N, CA and C atoms as an extended XYZ file, in Angstrom:
330
Properties=species:S:1:pos:R:3:atomname:S:1:resname:S:1:resid:I:1 pbc="F F F"
N        80.457      -29.757      153.552 N   MET     1
C        81.599      -30.281      152.855 CA  MET     1
C        82.659      -30.811      153.829 C   MET     1
N        82.634      -30.299      155.025 N   LYS     2
C        83.630      -30.716      155.998 CA  LYS     2
C        83.450      -32.196      156.358 C   LYS     2
N        82.191      -32.673      156.408 N   PHE     3
C        81.952      -34.077      156.736 CA  PHE     3
C        82.532      -34.986      155.663 C   PHE     3
N        82.585      -34.534      154.434 N   MET     4
C        83.176      -35.334      153.359 CA  MET     4
C        84.700      -35.429      153.548 C   MET     4
N        85.300      -34.348      153.987 N   GLN     5
C        86.742      -34.358      154.211 CA  GLN     5
C        87.101      -35.272      155.380 C   GLN     5
N        86.305      -35.221      156.441 N   THR     6
C        86.605      -36.087      157.580 CA  THR     6
C        86.418      -37.551      157.205 C   THR     6
N        85.431      -37.855      156.379 N   ALA     7
C        85.234      -39.230      155.929 CA  ALA     7
C        86.428      -39.679      155.093 C   ALA     7
N        86.919      -38.806      154.221 N   GLN     8
C        88.075      -39.154      153.397 CA  GLN     8
C        89.325      -39.331      154.270 C   GLN     8
N        89.480      -38.465      155.277 N   GLU     9
C        90.623      -38.586      156.164 CA  GLU     9
C        90.574      -39.886      156.961 C   GLU     9
N        89.384      -40.255      157.409 N   GLU    10
C        89.248      -41.506      158.161 CA  GLU    10
C        89.550      -42.702      157.274 C   GLU    10
N        89.086      -42.677      156.055 N   GLU    11
C        89.377      -43.759      155.115 CA  GLU    11
C        90.879      -43.839      154.848 C   GLU    11
N        91.531      -42.698      154.720 N   LEU    12
C        92.975      -42.660      154.511 CA  LEU    12
C        93.703      -43.246      155.726 C   LEU    12
N        93.252      -42.901      156.935 N   ARG    13
C        93.858      -43.461      158.146 CA  ARG    13
C        93.694      -44.976      158.203 C   ARG    13
N        92.517      -45.475      157.827 N   LYS    14
C        92.290      -46.920      157.827 CA  LYS    14
C        93.219      -47.609      156.840 C   LYS    14
N        93.360      -47.030      155.652 N   ARG    15
C        94.252      -47.622      154.650 CA  ARG    15
C        95.692      -47.628      155.139 C   ARG    15
N        96.108      -46.555      155.775 N   GLN    16
C        97.473      -46.496      156.294 CA  GLN    16
C        97.693      -47.530      157.399 C   GLN    16
N        96.710      -47.709      158.240 N   ALA    17
C        96.826      -48.715      159.305 CA  ALA    17
C        96.920      -50.114      158.716 C   ALA    17
N        96.107      -50.408      157.703 N   GLN    18
C        96.165      -51.713      157.054 CA  GLN    18
C        97.510      -51.914      156.363 C   GLN    18
N        97.997      -50.873      155.732 N   GLU    19
C        99.293      -50.967      155.062 CA  GLU    19
C       100.412      -51.197      156.072 C   GLU    19
N       100.319      -50.557      157.226 N   GLN    20
C       101.324      -50.741      158.268 CA  GLN    20
C       101.274      -52.177      158.796 C   GLN    20
N       100.083      -52.721      159.006 N   LEU    21
C        99.969      -54.110      159.449 CA  LEU    21
C       100.538      -55.060      158.408 C   LEU    21
N       100.251      -54.801      157.154 N   ARG    22
C       100.770      -55.634      156.072 CA  ARG    22
C       102.300      -55.573      156.067 C   ARG    22
N       102.850      -54.399      156.299 N   HIS    23
C       104.300      -54.227      156.337 CA  HIS    23
C       104.904      -55.033      157.492 C   HIS    23
N       104.259      -55.019      158.639 N   ILE    24
C       104.749      -55.780      159.791 CA  ILE    24
C       104.705      -57.272      159.496 C   ILE    24
N       103.640      -57.741      158.876 N   GLU    25
C       103.543      -59.162      158.525 CA  GLU    25
C       104.616      -59.552      157.525 C   GLU    25
N       104.930      -58.671      156.586 N   ASP    26
C       105.968      -58.962      155.601 CA  ASP    26
C       107.345      -59.031      156.247 C   ASP    26
N       107.539      -58.301      157.330 N   MET    27
C       108.834      -58.295      158.003 CA  MET    27
C       109.079      -59.582      158.782 C   MET    27
N       108.048      -60.321      159.108 N   GLN    28
C       108.199      -61.550      159.874 CA  GLN    28
C       108.351      -62.728      158.921 C   GLN    28
N       109.573      -63.048      158.583 N   TRP    29
C       109.837      -64.142      157.674 CA  TRP    29
C       110.594      -65.230      158.412 C   TRP    29
N       110.526      -66.443      157.873 N   ILE    30
C       111.156      -67.599      158.498 CA  ILE    30
C       112.064      -68.259      157.468 C   ILE    30
N       113.300      -68.511      157.852 N   VAL    31
C       114.242      -69.182      156.972 CA  VAL    31
C       113.882      -70.662      156.939 C   VAL    31
N       113.818      -71.269      155.745 N   PRO    32
C       113.498      -72.697      155.655 CA  PRO    32
C       114.485      -73.535      156.466 C   PRO    32
N       113.936      -74.472      157.231 N   GLY    33
C       114.762      -75.337      158.064 CA  GLY    33
C       114.804      -74.908      159.518 C   GLY    33
N       114.310      -73.724      159.825 N   PHE    34
C       114.355      -73.222      161.195 CA  PHE    34
C       112.954      -73.071      161.789 C   PHE    34
N       111.986      -73.797      161.253 N   GLU    35
C       110.609      -73.672      161.724 CA  GLU    35
C       110.475      -74.089      163.190 C   GLU    35
N       111.199      -75.147      163.576 N   ALA    36
C       111.097      -75.637      164.959 CA  ALA    36
C       111.620      -74.595      165.944 C   ALA    36
N       112.720      -73.938      165.598 N   GLU    37
C       113.266      -72.915      166.484 CA  GLU    37
C       112.317      -71.730      166.612 C   GLU    37
N       111.653      -71.390      165.520 N   VAL    38
C       110.710      -70.275      165.552 CA  VAL    38
C       109.526      -70.617      166.452 C   VAL    38
N       109.016      -71.840      166.337 N   GLN    39
C       107.892      -72.241      167.181 CA  GLN    39
C       108.295      -72.237      168.651 C   GLN    39
N       109.511      -72.690      168.935 N   GLU    40
C       109.988      -72.700      170.318 CA  GLU    40
C       110.123      -71.268      170.854 C   GLU    40
N       110.664      -70.379      170.041 N   ALA    41
C       110.821      -68.986      170.468 CA  ALA    41
C       109.470      -68.328      170.682 C   ALA    41
N       108.502      -68.610      169.827 N   GLU    42
C       107.166      -68.037      169.998 CA  GLU    42
C       106.496      -68.591      171.240 C   GLU    42
N       106.724      -69.865      171.532 N   ALA    43
C       106.138      -70.456      172.732 CA  ALA    43
C       106.724      -69.805      173.985 C   ALA    43
N       108.020      -69.540      173.967 N   VAL    44
C       108.652      -68.881      175.107 CA  VAL    44
C       108.128      -67.461      175.239 C   VAL    44
N       107.979      -66.778      174.111 N   LYS    45
C       107.494      -65.403      174.142 CA  LYS    45
C       106.063      -65.339      174.676 C   LYS    45
N       105.233      -66.303      174.294 N   ASP    46
C       103.844      -66.317      174.742 CA  ASP    46
C       103.704      -66.823      176.168 C   ASP    46
N       104.712      -67.527      176.653 N   GLY    47
C       104.633      -68.070      178.001 CA  GLY    47
C       103.853      -69.369      178.056 C   GLY    47
N       103.516      -69.937      176.915 N   SER    48
C       102.721      -71.162      176.892 CA  SER    48
C       103.556      -72.394      177.216 C   SER    48
N       104.887      -72.313      177.112 N   SER    49
C       105.717      -73.478      177.393 CA  SER    49
C       105.652      -73.845      178.873 C   SER    49
N       105.671      -72.872      179.746 N   ALA    50
C       105.590      -73.148      181.180 CA  ALA    50
C       104.216      -73.701      181.543 C   ALA    50
N       103.184      -73.187      180.907 N   GLU    51
C       101.839      -73.652      181.216 CA  GLU    51
C       101.615      -75.070      180.696 C   GLU    51
N       102.228      -75.416      179.554 N   SER    52
C       102.035      -76.752      179.010 CA  SER    52
C       102.726      -77.788      179.884 C   SER    52
N       103.815      -77.405      180.561 N   ILE    53
C       104.505      -78.313      181.465 CA  ILE    53
C       103.718      -78.456      182.760 C   ILE    53
N       102.973      -77.463      183.117 N   GLY    54
C       102.194      -77.499      184.336 CA  GLY    54
C       102.689      -76.504      185.368 C   GLY    54
N       103.681      -75.717      185.023 N   LEU    55
C       104.179      -74.720      185.956 CA  LEU    55
C       103.250      -73.518      185.977 C   LEU    55
N       103.157      -72.870      187.121 N   PRO    56
C       102.333      -71.653      187.164 CA  PRO    56
C       103.026      -70.534      186.389 C   PRO    56
N       102.272      -69.569      185.933 N   PRO    57
C       102.887      -68.454      185.199 CA  PRO    57
C       103.812      -67.668      186.117 C   PRO    57
N       104.761      -66.938      185.545 N   PRO    58
C       105.673      -66.174      186.402 CA  PRO    58
C       104.931      -65.143      187.248 C   PRO    58
N       105.465      -64.912      188.424 N   LEU    59
C       104.830      -63.989      189.366 CA  LEU    59
C       105.114      -62.557      188.952 C   LEU    59
N       104.078      -61.735      188.902 N   ARG    60
C       104.225      -60.331      188.554 CA  ARG    60
C       103.602      -59.491      189.665 C   ARG    60
N       104.443      -58.737      190.316 N   LEU    61
C       103.992      -57.859      191.391 CA  LEU    61
C       104.060      -56.427      190.881 C   LEU    61
N       102.923      -55.812      190.744 N   TYR    62
C       102.875      -54.473      190.181 CA  TYR    62
C       102.928      -53.380      191.243 C   TYR    62
N       102.367      -53.640      192.378 N   ARG    63
C       102.343      -52.612      193.429 CA  ARG    63
C       103.551      -52.807      194.328 C   ARG    63
N       104.124      -51.725      194.750 N   ARG    64
C       105.301      -51.766      195.613 CA  ARG    64
C       105.113      -50.827      196.797 C   ARG    64
N       105.841      -51.113      197.854 N   SER    65
C       105.863      -50.252      199.024 CA  SER    65
C       107.320      -49.992      199.354 C   SER    65
N       107.648      -48.773      199.644 N   TYR    66
C       109.030      -48.398      199.898 CA  TYR    66
C       109.294      -48.313      201.396 C   TYR    66
N       110.141      -49.183      201.885 N   LYS    67
C       110.590      -49.193      203.293 CA  LYS    67
C       109.440      -49.133      204.290 C   LYS    67
N       108.462      -49.986      204.101 N   GLY    68
C       107.378      -50.076      205.064 CA  GLY    68
C       106.378      -48.952      205.019 C   GLY    68
N       106.355      -48.185      203.948 N   PHE    69
C       105.443      -47.051      203.858 CA  PHE    69
C       103.993      -47.505      203.776 C   PHE    69
N       103.737      -48.609      203.063 N   ASN    70
C       102.370      -49.086      202.894 CA  ASN    70
C       102.304      -50.547      203.355 C   ASN    70
N       101.961      -50.796      204.609 N   PRO    71
C       101.968      -52.165      205.132 CA  PRO    71
C       100.942      -53.085      204.467 C   PRO    71
N        99.858      -52.522      203.990 N   VAL    72
C        98.852      -53.349      203.322 CA  VAL    72
C        99.442      -53.959      202.050 C   VAL    72
N       100.144      -53.156      201.275 N   VAL    73
C       100.754      -53.646      200.041 CA  VAL    73
C       101.853      -54.643      200.355 C   VAL    73
N       102.633      -54.380      201.398 N   GLU    74
C       103.692      -55.313      201.773 CA  GLU    74
C       103.110      -56.665      202.185 C   GLU    74
N       102.021      -56.656      202.913 N   GLN    75
C       101.364      -57.903      203.307 CA  GLN    75
C       100.843      -58.634      202.079 C   GLN    75
N       100.268      -57.899      201.142 N   TRP    76
C        99.756      -58.502      199.914 CA  TRP    76
C       100.890      -59.141      199.115 C   TRP    76
N       102.039      -58.473      199.038 N   VAL    77
C       103.186      -59.012      198.313 CA  VAL    77
C       103.654      -60.305      198.975 C   VAL    77
N       103.706      -60.320      200.304 N   LYS    78
C       104.114      -61.537      201.015 CA  LYS    78
C       103.152      -62.684      200.720 C   LYS    78
N       101.854      -62.387      200.706 N   GLU    79
C       100.864      -63.417      200.403 CA  GLU    79
C       101.023      -63.941      198.977 C   GLU    79
N       101.256      -63.026      198.045 N   GLN    80
C       101.429      -63.441      196.656 CA  GLN    80
C       102.680      -64.303      196.495 C   GLN    80
N       103.760      -63.927      197.160 N   LEU    81
C       104.987      -64.721      197.101 CA  LEU    81
C       104.764      -66.112      197.693 C   LEU    81
N       104.033      -66.160      198.799 N   ARG    82
C       103.753      -67.450      199.425 CA  ARG    82
C       102.894      -68.315      198.519 C   ARG    82
N       101.852      -67.716      197.927 N   LYS    83
C       100.977      -68.471      197.028 CA  LYS    83
C       101.742      -68.989      195.812 C   LYS    83
N       102.631      -68.156      195.289 N   HIS    84
C       103.407      -68.576      194.121 CA  HIS    84
C       104.361      -69.716      194.487 C   HIS    84
N       104.997      -69.615      195.656 N   ALA    85
C       105.893      -70.679      196.103 CA  ALA    85
C       105.118      -71.977      196.307 C   ALA    85
N       103.921      -71.892      196.872 N   ASP    86
C       103.085      -73.086      197.048 CA  ASP    86
C       102.707      -73.693      195.704 C   ASP    86
N       102.367      -72.849      194.745 N   ALA    87
C       102.000      -73.343      193.414 CA  ALA    87
C       103.190      -74.021      192.744 C   ALA    87
N       104.385      -73.456      192.913 N   LEU    88
C       105.581      -74.080      192.341 CA  LEU    88
C       105.850      -75.435      192.986 C   LEU    88
N       105.691      -75.514      194.307 N   GLN    89
C       105.911      -76.787      194.998 CA  GLN    89
C       104.889      -77.824      194.549 C   GLN    89
N       103.643      -77.411      194.397 N   THR    90
C       102.595      -78.327      193.947 CA  THR    90
C       102.890      -78.831      192.541 C   THR    90
N       103.296      -77.927      191.661 N   ALA    91
C       103.611      -78.321      190.286 CA  ALA    91
C       104.796      -79.275      190.257 C   ALA    91
N       105.791      -79.009      191.094 N   GLU    92
C       106.961      -79.886      191.140 CA  GLU    92
C       106.574      -81.265      191.673 C   GLU    92
N       105.732      -81.307      192.689 N   ALA    93
C       105.282      -82.582      193.245 CA  ALA    93
C       104.479      -83.369      192.210 C   ALA    93
N       103.625      -82.682      191.464 N   GLN    94
C       102.857      -83.363      190.424 CA  GLN    94
C       103.766      -83.895      189.331 C   GLN    94
N       104.798      -83.140      188.985 N   ASP    95
C       105.744      -83.570      187.971 CA  ASP    95
C       106.494      -84.811      188.444 C   ASP    95
N       106.918      -84.801      189.694 N   GLN    96
C       107.617      -85.960      190.248 CA  GLN    96
C       106.700      -87.173      190.322 C   GLN    96
N       105.457      -86.961      190.702 N   ALA    97
C       104.502      -88.074      190.775 CA  ALA    97
C       104.260      -88.664      189.387 C   ALA    97
N       104.169      -87.814      188.383 N   ALA    98
C       103.974      -88.303      187.017 CA  ALA    98
C       105.186      -89.102      186.560 C   ALA    98
N       106.378      -88.637      186.917 N   ALA    99
C       107.596      -89.366      186.545 CA  ALA    99
C       107.634      -90.728      187.226 C   ALA    99
N       107.249      -90.763      188.505 N   LEU   100
C       107.222      -92.044      189.227 CA  LEU   100
C       106.196      -93.000      188.633 C   LEU   100
N       105.021      -92.480      188.263 N   ARG   101
C       104.005      -93.331      187.630 CA  ARG   101
C       104.518      -93.901      186.310 C   ARG   101
N       105.193      -93.074      185.542 N   ALA   102
C       105.734      -93.541      184.256 CA  ALA   102
C       106.789      -94.614      184.477 C   ALA   102
N       107.651      -94.433      185.498 N   MET   103
C       108.663      -95.448      185.791 CA  MET   103
C       108.003      -96.752      186.238 C   MET   103
N       106.945      -96.647      187.027 N   LYS   104
C       106.255      -97.855      187.497 CA  LYS   104
C       105.605      -98.591      186.327 C   LYS   104
N       105.004      -97.849      185.423 N   GLN   105
C       104.362      -98.478      184.253 CA  GLN   105
C       105.395      -99.177      183.391 C   GLN   105
N       106.577      -98.574      183.233 N   ARG   106
C       107.620      -99.227      182.449 CA  ARG   106
C       108.091     -100.520      183.106 C   ARG   106
N       108.182     -100.518      184.439 N   ARG   107
C       108.612     -101.732      185.146 CA  ARG   107
C       107.558     -102.812      185.063 C   ARG   107
N       106.299     -102.437      185.147 N   VAL   108
C       105.213     -103.427      185.107 CA  VAL   108
C       105.157     -104.076      183.735 C   VAL   108
N       105.365     -103.327      182.692 N   ARG   109
C       105.320     -103.851      181.324 CA  ARG   109
C       106.467     -104.825      181.058 C   ARG   109
N       107.602     -104.574      181.662 N   ALA   110
C       108.781     -105.409      181.387 CA  ALA   110
C       108.729     -106.748      182.050 C   ALA   110
């Protein structure tokens, strides 16, 4: 009989989880006329706006070293910072090149 109780308890837990998800979905409402702002806020939250422009994602360093205690981690952090700076410079150069190409195309058409 105990297996029947555990099955009923599991079914009850599943129903409660579904009800909680439904409650969360109901809480997310959008006022008419503000759809564009909501999409922009969601894009910022997801981080997709930076990627769509061509910028690298923000740098996240999880491991830390305190006052030179772990030189391997400190070296890794320096490498990651350098790689991120290089990626930012590359993205900026590509953005500038695209802007220059667009300006040239506009001049050629005119």
